mmCIF file of C-alpha atoms and ligand atoms in Angstrom:
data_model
loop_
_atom_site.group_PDB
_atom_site.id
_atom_site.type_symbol
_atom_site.label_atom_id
_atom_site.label_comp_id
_atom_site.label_asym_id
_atom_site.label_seq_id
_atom_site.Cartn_x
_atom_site.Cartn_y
_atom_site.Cartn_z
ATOM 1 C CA UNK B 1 -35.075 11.045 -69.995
ATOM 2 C CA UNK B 2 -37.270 8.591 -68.468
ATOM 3 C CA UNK B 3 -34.870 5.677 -68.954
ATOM 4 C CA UNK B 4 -31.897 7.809 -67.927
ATOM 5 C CA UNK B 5 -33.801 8.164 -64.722
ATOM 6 C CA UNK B 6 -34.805 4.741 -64.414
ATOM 7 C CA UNK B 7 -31.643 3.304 -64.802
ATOM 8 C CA UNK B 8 -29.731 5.266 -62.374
ATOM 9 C CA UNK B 9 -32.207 4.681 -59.871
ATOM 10 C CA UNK B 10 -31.532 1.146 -60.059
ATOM 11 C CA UNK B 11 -27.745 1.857 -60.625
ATOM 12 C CA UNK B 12 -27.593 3.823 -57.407
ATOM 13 C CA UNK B 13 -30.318 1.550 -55.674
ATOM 14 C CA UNK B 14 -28.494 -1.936 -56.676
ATOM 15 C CA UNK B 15 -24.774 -0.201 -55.218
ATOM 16 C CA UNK B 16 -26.440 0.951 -51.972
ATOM 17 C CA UNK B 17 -27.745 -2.887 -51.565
ATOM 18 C CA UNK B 18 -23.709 -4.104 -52.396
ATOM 19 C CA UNK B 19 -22.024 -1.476 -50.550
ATOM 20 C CA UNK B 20 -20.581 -2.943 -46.821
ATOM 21 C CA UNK B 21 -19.067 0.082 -45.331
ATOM 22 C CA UNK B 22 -20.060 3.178 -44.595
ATOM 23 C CA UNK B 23 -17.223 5.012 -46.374
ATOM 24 C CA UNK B 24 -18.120 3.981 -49.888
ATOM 25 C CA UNK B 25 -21.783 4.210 -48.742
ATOM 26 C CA UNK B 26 -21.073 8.269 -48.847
ATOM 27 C CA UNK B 27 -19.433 7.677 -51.250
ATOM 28 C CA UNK B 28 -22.741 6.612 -53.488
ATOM 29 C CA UNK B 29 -24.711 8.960 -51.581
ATOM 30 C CA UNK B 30 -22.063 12.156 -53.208
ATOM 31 C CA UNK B 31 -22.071 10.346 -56.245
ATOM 32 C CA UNK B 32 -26.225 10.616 -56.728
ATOM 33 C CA UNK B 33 -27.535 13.390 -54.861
ATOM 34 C CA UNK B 34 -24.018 15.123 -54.127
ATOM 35 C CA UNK B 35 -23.901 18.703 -56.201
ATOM 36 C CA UNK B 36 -22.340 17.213 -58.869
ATOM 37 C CA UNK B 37 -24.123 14.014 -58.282
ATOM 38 C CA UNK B 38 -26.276 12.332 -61.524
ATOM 39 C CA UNK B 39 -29.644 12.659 -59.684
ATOM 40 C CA UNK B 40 -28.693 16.241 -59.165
ATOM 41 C CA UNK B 41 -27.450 16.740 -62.901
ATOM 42 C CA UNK B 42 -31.073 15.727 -64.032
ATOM 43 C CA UNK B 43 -32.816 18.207 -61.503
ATOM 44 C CA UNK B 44 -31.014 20.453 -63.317
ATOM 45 C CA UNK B 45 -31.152 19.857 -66.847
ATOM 46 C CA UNK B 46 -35.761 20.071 -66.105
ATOM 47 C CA UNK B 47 -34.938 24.068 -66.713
ATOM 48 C CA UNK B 48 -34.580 23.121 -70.040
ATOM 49 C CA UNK B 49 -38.138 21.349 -70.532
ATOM 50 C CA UNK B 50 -41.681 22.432 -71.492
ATOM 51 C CA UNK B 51 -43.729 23.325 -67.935
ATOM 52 C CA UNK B 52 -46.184 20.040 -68.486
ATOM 53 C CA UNK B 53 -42.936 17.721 -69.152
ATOM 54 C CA UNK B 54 -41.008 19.849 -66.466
ATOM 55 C CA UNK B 55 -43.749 18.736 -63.552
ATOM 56 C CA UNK B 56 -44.047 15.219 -64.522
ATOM 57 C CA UNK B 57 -40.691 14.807 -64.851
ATOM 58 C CA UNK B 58 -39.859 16.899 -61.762
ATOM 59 C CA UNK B 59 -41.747 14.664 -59.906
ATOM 60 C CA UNK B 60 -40.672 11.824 -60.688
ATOM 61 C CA UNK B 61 -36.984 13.093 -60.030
ATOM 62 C CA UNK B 62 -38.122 13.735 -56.327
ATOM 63 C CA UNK B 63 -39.982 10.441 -55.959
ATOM 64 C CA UNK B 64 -36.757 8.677 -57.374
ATOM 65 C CA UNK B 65 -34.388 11.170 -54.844
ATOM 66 C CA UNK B 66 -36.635 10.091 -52.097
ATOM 67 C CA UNK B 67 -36.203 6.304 -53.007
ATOM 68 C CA UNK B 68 -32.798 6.618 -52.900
ATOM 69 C CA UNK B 69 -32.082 8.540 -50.051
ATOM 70 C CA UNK B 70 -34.526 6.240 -48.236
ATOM 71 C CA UNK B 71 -32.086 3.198 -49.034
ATOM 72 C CA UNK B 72 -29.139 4.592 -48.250
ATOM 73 C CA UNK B 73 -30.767 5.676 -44.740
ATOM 74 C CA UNK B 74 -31.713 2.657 -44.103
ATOM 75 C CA UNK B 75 -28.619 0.817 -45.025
ATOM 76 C CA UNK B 76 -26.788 3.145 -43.119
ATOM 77 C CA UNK B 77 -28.212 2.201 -39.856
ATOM 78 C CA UNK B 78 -27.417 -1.111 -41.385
ATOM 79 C CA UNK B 79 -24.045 -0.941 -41.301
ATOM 80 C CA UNK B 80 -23.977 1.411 -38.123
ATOM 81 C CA UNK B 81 -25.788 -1.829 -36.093
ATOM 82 C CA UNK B 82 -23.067 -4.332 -37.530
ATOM 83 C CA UNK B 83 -20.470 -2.057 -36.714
ATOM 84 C CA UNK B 84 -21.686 -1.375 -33.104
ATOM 85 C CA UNK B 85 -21.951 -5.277 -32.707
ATOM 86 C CA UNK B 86 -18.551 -6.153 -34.142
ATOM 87 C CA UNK B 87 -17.511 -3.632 -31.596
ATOM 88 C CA UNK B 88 -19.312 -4.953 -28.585
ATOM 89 C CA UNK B 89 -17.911 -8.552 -29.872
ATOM 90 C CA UNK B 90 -14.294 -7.460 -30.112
ATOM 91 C CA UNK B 91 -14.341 -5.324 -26.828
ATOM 92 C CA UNK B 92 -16.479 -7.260 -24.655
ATOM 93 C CA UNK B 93 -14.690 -7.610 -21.231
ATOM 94 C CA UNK B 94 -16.015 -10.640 -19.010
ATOM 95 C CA UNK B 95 -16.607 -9.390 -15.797
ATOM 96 C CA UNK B 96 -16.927 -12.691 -13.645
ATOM 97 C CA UNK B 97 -13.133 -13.365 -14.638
ATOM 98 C CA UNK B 98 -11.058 -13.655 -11.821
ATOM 99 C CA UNK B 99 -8.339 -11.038 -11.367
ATOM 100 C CA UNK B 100 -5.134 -11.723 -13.247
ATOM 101 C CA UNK B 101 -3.283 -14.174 -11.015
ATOM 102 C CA UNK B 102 0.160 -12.269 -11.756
ATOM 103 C CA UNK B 103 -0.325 -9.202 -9.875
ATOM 104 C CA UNK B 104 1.874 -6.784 -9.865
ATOM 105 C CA UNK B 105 2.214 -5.527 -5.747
ATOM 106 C CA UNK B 106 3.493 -6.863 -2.876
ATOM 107 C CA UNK B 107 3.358 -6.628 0.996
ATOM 108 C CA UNK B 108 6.518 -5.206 2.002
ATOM 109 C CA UNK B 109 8.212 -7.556 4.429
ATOM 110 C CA UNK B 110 8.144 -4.343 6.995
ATOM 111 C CA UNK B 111 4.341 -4.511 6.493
ATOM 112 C CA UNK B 112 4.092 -8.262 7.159
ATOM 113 C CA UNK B 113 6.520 -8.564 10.233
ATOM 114 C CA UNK B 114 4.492 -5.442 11.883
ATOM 115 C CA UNK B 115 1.115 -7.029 10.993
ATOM 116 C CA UNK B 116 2.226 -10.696 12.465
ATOM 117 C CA UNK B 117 3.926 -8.499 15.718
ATOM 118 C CA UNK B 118 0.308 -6.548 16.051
ATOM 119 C CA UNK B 119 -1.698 -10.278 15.779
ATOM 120 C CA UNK B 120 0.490 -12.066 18.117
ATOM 121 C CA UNK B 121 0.421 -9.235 20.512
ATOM 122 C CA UNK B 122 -3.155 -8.751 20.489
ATOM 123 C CA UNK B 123 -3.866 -12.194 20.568
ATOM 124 C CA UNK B 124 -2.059 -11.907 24.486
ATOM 125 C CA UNK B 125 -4.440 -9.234 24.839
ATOM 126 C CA UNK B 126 -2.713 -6.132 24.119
ATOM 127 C CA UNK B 127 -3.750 -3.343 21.875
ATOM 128 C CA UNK B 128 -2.255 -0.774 19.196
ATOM 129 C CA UNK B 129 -1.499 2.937 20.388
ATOM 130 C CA UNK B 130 0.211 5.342 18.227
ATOM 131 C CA UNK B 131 2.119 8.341 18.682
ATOM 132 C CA UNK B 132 3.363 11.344 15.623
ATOM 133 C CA UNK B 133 6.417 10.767 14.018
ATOM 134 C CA UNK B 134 7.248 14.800 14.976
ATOM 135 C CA UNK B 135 7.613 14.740 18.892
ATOM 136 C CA UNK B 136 8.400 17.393 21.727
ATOM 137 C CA UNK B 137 11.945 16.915 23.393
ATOM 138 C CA UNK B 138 9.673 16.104 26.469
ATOM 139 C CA UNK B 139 8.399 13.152 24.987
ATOM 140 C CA UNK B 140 11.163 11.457 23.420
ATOM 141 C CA UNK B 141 13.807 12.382 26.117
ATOM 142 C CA UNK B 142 12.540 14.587 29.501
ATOM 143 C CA UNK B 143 9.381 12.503 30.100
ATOM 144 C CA UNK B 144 11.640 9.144 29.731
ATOM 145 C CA UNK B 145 14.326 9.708 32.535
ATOM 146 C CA UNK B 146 16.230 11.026 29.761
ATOM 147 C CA UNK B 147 17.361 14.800 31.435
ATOM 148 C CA UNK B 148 18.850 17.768 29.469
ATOM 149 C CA UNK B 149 23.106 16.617 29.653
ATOM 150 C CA UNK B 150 21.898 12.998 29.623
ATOM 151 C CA UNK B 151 24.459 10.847 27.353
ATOM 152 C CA UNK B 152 21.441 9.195 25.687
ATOM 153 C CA UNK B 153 20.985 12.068 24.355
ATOM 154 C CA UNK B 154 24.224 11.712 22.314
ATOM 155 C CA UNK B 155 23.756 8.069 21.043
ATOM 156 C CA UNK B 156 20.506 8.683 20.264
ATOM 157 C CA UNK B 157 21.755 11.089 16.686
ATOM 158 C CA UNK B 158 18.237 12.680 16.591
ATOM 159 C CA UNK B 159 17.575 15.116 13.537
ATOM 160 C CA UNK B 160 16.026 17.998 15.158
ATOM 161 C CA UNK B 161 13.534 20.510 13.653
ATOM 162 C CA UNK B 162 13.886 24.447 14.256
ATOM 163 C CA UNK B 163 11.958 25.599 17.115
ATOM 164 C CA UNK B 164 8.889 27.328 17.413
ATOM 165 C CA UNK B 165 10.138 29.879 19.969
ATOM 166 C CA UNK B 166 13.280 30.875 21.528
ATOM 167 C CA UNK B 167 12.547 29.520 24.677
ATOM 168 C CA UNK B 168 10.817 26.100 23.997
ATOM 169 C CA UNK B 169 13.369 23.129 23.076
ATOM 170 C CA UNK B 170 13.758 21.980 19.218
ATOM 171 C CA UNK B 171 11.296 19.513 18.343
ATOM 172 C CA UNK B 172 12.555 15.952 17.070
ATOM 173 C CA UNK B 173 11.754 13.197 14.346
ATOM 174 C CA UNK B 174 11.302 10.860 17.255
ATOM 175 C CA UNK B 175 14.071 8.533 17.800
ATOM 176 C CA UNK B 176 12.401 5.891 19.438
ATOM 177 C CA UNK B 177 8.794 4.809 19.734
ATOM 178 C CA UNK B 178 8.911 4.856 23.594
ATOM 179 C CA UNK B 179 7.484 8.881 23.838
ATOM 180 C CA UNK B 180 4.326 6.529 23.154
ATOM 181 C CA UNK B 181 4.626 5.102 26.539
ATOM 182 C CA UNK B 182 4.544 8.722 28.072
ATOM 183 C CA UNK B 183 1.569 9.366 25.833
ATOM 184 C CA UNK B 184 -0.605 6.305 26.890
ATOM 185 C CA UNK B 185 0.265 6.741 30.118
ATOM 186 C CA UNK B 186 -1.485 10.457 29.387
ATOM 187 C CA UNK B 187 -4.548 9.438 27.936
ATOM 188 C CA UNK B 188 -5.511 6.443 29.947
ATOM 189 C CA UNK B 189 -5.932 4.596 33.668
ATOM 190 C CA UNK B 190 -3.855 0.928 34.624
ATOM 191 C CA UNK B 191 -4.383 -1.525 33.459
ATOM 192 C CA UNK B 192 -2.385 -0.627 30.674
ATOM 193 C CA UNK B 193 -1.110 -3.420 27.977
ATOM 194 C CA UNK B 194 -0.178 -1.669 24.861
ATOM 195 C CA UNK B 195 2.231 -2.302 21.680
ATOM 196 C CA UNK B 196 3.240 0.601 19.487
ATOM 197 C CA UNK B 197 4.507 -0.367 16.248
ATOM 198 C CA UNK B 198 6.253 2.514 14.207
ATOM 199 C CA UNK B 199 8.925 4.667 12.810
ATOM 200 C CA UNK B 200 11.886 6.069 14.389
ATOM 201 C CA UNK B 201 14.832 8.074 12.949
ATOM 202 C CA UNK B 202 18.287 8.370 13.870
ATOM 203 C CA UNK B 203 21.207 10.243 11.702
ATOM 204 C CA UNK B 204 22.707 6.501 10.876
ATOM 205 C CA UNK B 205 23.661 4.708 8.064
ATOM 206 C CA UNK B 206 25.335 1.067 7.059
ATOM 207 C CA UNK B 207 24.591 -2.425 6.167
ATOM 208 C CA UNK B 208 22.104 -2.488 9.726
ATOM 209 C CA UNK B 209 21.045 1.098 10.357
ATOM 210 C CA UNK B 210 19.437 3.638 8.093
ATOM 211 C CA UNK B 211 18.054 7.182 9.000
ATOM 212 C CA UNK B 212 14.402 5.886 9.324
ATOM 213 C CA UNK B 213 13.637 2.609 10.823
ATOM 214 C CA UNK B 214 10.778 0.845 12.383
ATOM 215 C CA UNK B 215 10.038 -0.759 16.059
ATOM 216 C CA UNK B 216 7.505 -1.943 18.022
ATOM 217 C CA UNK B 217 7.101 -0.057 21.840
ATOM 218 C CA UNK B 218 5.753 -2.981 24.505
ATOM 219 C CA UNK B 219 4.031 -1.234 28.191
ATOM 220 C CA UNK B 220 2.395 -3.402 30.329
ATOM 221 C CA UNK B 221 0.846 -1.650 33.517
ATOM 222 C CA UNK B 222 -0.570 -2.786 36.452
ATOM 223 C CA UNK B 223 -0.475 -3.412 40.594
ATOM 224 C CA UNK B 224 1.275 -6.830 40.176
ATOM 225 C CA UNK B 225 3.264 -6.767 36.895
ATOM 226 C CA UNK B 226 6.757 -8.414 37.649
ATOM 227 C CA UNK B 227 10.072 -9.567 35.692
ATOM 228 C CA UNK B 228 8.239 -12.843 35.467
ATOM 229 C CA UNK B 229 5.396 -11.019 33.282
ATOM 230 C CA UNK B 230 8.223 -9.687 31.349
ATOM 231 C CA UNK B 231 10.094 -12.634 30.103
ATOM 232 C CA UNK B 232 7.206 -14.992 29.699
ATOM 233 C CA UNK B 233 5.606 -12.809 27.261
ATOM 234 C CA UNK B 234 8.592 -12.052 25.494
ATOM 235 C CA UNK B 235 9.544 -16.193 24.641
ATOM 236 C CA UNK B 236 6.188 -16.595 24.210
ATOM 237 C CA UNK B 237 6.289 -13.831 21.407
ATOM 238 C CA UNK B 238 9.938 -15.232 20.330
ATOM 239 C CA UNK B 239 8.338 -18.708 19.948
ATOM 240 C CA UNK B 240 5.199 -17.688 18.016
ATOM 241 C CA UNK B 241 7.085 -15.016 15.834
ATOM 242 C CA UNK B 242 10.356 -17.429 14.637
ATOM 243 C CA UNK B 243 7.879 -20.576 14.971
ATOM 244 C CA UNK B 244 10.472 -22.722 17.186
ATOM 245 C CA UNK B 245 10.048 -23.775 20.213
ATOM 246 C CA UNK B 246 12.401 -23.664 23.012
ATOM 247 C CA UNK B 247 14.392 -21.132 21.783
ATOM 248 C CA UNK B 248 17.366 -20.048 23.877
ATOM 249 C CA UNK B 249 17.062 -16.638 24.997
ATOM 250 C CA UNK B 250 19.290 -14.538 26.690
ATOM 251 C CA UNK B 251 19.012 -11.689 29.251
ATOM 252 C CA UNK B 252 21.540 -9.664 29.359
ATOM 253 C CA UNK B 253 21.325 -6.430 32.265
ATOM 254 C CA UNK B 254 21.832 -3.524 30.529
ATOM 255 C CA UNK B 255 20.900 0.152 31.037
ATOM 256 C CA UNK B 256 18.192 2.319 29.787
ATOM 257 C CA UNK B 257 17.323 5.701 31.685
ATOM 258 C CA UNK B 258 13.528 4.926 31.498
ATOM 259 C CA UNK B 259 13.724 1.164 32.920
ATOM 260 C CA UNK B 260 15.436 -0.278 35.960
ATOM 261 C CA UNK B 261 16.336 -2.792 36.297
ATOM 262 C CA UNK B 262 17.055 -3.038 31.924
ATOM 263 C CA UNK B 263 18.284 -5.651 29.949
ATOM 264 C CA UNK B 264 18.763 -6.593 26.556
ATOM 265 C CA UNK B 265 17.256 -9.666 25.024
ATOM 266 C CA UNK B 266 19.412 -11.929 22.624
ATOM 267 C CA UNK B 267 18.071 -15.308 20.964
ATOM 268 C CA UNK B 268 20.079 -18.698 20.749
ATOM 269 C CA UNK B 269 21.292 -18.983 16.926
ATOM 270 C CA UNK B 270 23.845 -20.515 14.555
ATOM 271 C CA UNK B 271 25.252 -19.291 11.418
ATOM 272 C CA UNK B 272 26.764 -22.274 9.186
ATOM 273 C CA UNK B 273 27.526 -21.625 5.812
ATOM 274 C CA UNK B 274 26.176 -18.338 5.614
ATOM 275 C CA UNK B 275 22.222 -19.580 6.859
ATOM 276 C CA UNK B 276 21.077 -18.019 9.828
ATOM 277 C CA UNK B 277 18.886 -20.401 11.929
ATOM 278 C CA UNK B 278 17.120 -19.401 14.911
ATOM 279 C CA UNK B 279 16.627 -21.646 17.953
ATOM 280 C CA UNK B 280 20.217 -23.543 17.582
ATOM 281 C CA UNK B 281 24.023 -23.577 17.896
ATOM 282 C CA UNK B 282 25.807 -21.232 19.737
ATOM 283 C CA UNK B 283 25.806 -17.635 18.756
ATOM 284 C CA UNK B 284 23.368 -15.222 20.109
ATOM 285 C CA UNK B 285 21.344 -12.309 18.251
ATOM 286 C CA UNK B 286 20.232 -8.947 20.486
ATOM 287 C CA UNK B 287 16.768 -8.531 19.390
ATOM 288 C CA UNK B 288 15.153 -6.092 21.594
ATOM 289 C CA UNK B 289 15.947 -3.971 25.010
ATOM 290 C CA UNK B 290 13.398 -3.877 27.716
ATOM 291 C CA UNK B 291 12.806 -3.232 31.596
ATOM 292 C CA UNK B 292 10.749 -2.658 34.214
ATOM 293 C CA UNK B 293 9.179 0.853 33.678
ATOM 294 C CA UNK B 294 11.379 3.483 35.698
ATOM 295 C CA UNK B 295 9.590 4.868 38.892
ATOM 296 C CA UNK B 296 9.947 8.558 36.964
ATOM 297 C CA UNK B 297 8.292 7.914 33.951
ATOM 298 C CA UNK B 298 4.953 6.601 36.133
ATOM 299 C CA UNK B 299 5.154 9.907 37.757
ATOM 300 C CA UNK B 300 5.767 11.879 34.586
ATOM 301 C CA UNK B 301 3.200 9.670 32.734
ATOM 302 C CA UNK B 302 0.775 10.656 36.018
ATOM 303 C CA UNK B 303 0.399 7.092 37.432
ATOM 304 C CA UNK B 304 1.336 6.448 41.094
ATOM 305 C CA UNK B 305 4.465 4.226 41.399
ATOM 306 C CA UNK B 306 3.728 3.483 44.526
ATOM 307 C CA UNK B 307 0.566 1.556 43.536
ATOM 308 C CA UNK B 308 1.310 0.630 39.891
ATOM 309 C CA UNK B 309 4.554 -0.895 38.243
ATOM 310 C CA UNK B 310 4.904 -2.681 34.816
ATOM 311 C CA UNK B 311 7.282 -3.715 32.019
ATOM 312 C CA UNK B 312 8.559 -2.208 28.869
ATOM 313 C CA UNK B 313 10.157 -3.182 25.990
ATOM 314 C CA UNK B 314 11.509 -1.742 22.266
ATOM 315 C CA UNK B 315 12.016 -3.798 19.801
ATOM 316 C CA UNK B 316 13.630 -3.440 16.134
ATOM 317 C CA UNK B 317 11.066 -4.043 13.100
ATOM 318 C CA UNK B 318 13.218 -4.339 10.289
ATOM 319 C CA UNK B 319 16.063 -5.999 12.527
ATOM 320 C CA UNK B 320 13.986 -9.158 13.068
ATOM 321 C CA UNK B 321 12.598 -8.913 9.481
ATOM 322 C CA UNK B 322 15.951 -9.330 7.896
ATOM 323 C CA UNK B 323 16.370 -12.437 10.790
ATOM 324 C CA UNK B 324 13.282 -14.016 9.868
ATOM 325 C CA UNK B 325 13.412 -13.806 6.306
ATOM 326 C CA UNK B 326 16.949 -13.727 6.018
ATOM 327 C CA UNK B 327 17.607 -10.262 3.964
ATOM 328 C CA UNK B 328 21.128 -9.173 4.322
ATOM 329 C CA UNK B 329 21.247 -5.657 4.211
ATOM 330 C CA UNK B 330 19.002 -3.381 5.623
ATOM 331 C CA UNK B 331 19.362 -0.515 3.306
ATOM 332 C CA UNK B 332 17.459 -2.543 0.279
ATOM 333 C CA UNK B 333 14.205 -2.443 2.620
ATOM 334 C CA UNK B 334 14.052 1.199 0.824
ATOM 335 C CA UNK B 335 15.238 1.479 -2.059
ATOM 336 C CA UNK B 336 11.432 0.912 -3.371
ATOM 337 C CA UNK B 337 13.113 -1.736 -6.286
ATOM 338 C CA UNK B 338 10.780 -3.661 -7.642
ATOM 339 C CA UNK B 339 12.883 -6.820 -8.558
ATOM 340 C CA UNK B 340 13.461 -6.968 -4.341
ATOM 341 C CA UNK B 341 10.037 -6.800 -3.273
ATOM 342 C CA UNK B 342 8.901 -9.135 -5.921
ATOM 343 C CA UNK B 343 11.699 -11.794 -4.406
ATOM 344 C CA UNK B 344 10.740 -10.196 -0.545
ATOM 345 C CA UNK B 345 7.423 -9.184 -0.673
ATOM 346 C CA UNK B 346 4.093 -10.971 0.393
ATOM 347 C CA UNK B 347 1.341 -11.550 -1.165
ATOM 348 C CA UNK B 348 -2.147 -9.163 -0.092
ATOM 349 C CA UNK B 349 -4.168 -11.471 1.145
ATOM 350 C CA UNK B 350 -1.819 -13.464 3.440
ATOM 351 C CA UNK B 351 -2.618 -11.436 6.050
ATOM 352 C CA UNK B 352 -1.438 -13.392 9.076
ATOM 353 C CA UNK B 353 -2.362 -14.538 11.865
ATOM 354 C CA UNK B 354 -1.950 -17.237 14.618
ATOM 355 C CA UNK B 355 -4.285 -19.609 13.848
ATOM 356 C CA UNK B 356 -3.475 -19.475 9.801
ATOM 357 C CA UNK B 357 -0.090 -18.568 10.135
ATOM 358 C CA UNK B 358 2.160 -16.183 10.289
ATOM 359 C CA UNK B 359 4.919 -17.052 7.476
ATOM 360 C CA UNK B 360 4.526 -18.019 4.051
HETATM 361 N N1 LIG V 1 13.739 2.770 23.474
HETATM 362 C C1 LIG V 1 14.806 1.800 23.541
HETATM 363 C C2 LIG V 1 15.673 1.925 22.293
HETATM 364 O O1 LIG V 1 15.259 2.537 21.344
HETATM 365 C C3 LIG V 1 14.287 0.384 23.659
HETATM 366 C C4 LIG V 1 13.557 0.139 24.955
HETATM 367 C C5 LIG V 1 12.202 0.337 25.031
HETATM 368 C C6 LIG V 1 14.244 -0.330 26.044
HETATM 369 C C7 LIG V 1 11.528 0.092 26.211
HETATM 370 C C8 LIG V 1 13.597 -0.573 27.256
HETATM 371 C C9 LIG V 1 12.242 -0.369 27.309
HETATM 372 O O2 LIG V 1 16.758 1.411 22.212
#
């Protein structure tokens, strides 16, 4: 019996040395100590000896157990520290690589013309005011020399939400951004010099309009603020935001209830062979209305007109977008398809501004 033990101790000792995984390593283990394992069968065949035999051999049994469940501990951890290292090998990530060049988002070209209006703008010293997308008929119409029968009112297709009560008016998705005018006006004293970039809605729908759309609200405020005011800041904006100089502009008198006198800007522009270029030939582009604020909307925005006076002016986001960057049709600015902004889009950190640039 003493053989028998001897050599399956150094059966079961010499496969625990060989074995390299830690499958077949339980394997061994089941195989010696398991309940039908060989080290096992012995234990039990020592019933079947005389008591002095029975203890000597009986120890020895537990010595040799011992031994060999000693090994295959330690080879265990073995094969557990080789497998842990393989892993950290295989699934090490280098953190001081530099993010994968081909990302995946873009700026939307909305984004980026609204970001190089807001630096341009505040590089002439203005700043950003906002205003809610959900505004009071007062705002968007009453405040702006817009009364109840007003045709504006018409042109304007505003969605309207249900009222809160019977007798206050329906509030409106706003359909322009000049309620933000009325606001600032509200919250602070002259000197005023504001833009207001944001989105408008109107129940409209073709190659150049869709039901939400984007502009930036101009109001300049102060004792002296003249016509003069108006239209140098608005070439100098034209001039820094297409990057020509020179450009011929336009300024056509039109009609707005909350300016007077109004007119409409265009811009000097050709279209040969299906290119539009800014700054040449001899077709003209409307790119934004403006005026000198109406005498009402001072009072209604509490500033004196007697003392103060200033310029306004609305201007179409995505309209100039599509000019600059020459998208044809409006509508594809939302359809949220990634092929289009990959083609359209701009990259994160070309965020622009005067001295870096503003286009790609
Ligand atoms: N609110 C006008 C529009 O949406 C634009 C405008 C703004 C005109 C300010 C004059 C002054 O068409």
């Amino acid at each position: 019996m003493q053989d028998q033990i001897n050599t399956i101790r150094d059966d079961v000792l010499a496969q625990v040395e060989g074995v390299s995984d830690l499958k077949s390593l339980d394997d061994i283990r089941v195989a010696a100590l398991g309940k039908k394992g060989q080290i096992t069968g012995l234990m039990k065949q020592l019933g079947g000896l005389d008591p002095d035999q029975r203890r000597e051999v009986g120890q020895e049994l537990n010595r040799v157990k011992d031994a060999v469940q000693a090994a295959i501990d330690a080879r265990k951890s073995d094969l557990e520290r080789a497998e842990l290292n393989r892993r950290l090998e295989v699934e090490r990530v280098d953190v001081s690589l530099p993010p994968r060049p081909e990302m995946q988002g873009s700026v939307h070209p909305v984004s980026q013309v609204m970001d190089e209006i807001v630096a341009i703008f505040c590089e002439m010293g203005f700043s950003v005011a906002e205003g809610p997308d959900i505004e009071g008929d007062w705002l968007n119409f009453g405040a702006l020399n817009i009364p109840d029968e007003h045709p504006a009112r018409q042109e304007h297709d505003t969605f309207y939400l249900p009222a809160q009560s019977d007798d206050e008016a329906r509030p409106v998705l706003r359909t322009h951004t000049s309620p933000v005018q009325v606001r600032h006006m509200l919250s602070s004293q002259p000197p005023i010099r504001i833009i207001a970039p944001g989105r408008t809605y109107r129940s409209d729908s073709d190659m150049t309009h869709t039901p939400m759309f984007h502009q930036v609200e101009g109001l300049v405020i102060d004792e002296t603020t003249h016509m003069g005011h108006l239209k140098g800041c608005l070439r100098d904006f034209v001039e820094a935001f297409f990057q020509v100089d020179n450009v011929p502009m336009r300024f056509r008198p039109s009609y707005f209830p909350f300016t007077a006198p109004s007119m409409e800007i265009d811009i000097g522009c050709s279209f040969r062979d299906g290119e539009l270029k800014i700054g040449e030939g001899d077709d003209w582009l409307e790119i934004l209305g403006s005026g000198m604020v109406h005498p009402n909307v001072l009072r209604n925005g509490g500033i004196d007109p007697d003392k103060y006076q200033g310029f306004a002016f609305g201007m179409g986001i995505d309209r100039v977008a599509m000019l600059k960057y020459g998208i044809p049709d409006l509508r594809s600015f939302f359809d949220s398809d990634l092929r289009w902004l990959r083609h359209y889009g701009f990259r994160a950190l070309d965020v622009p501004t005067l001295y870096g640039g503003l286009a790609r």
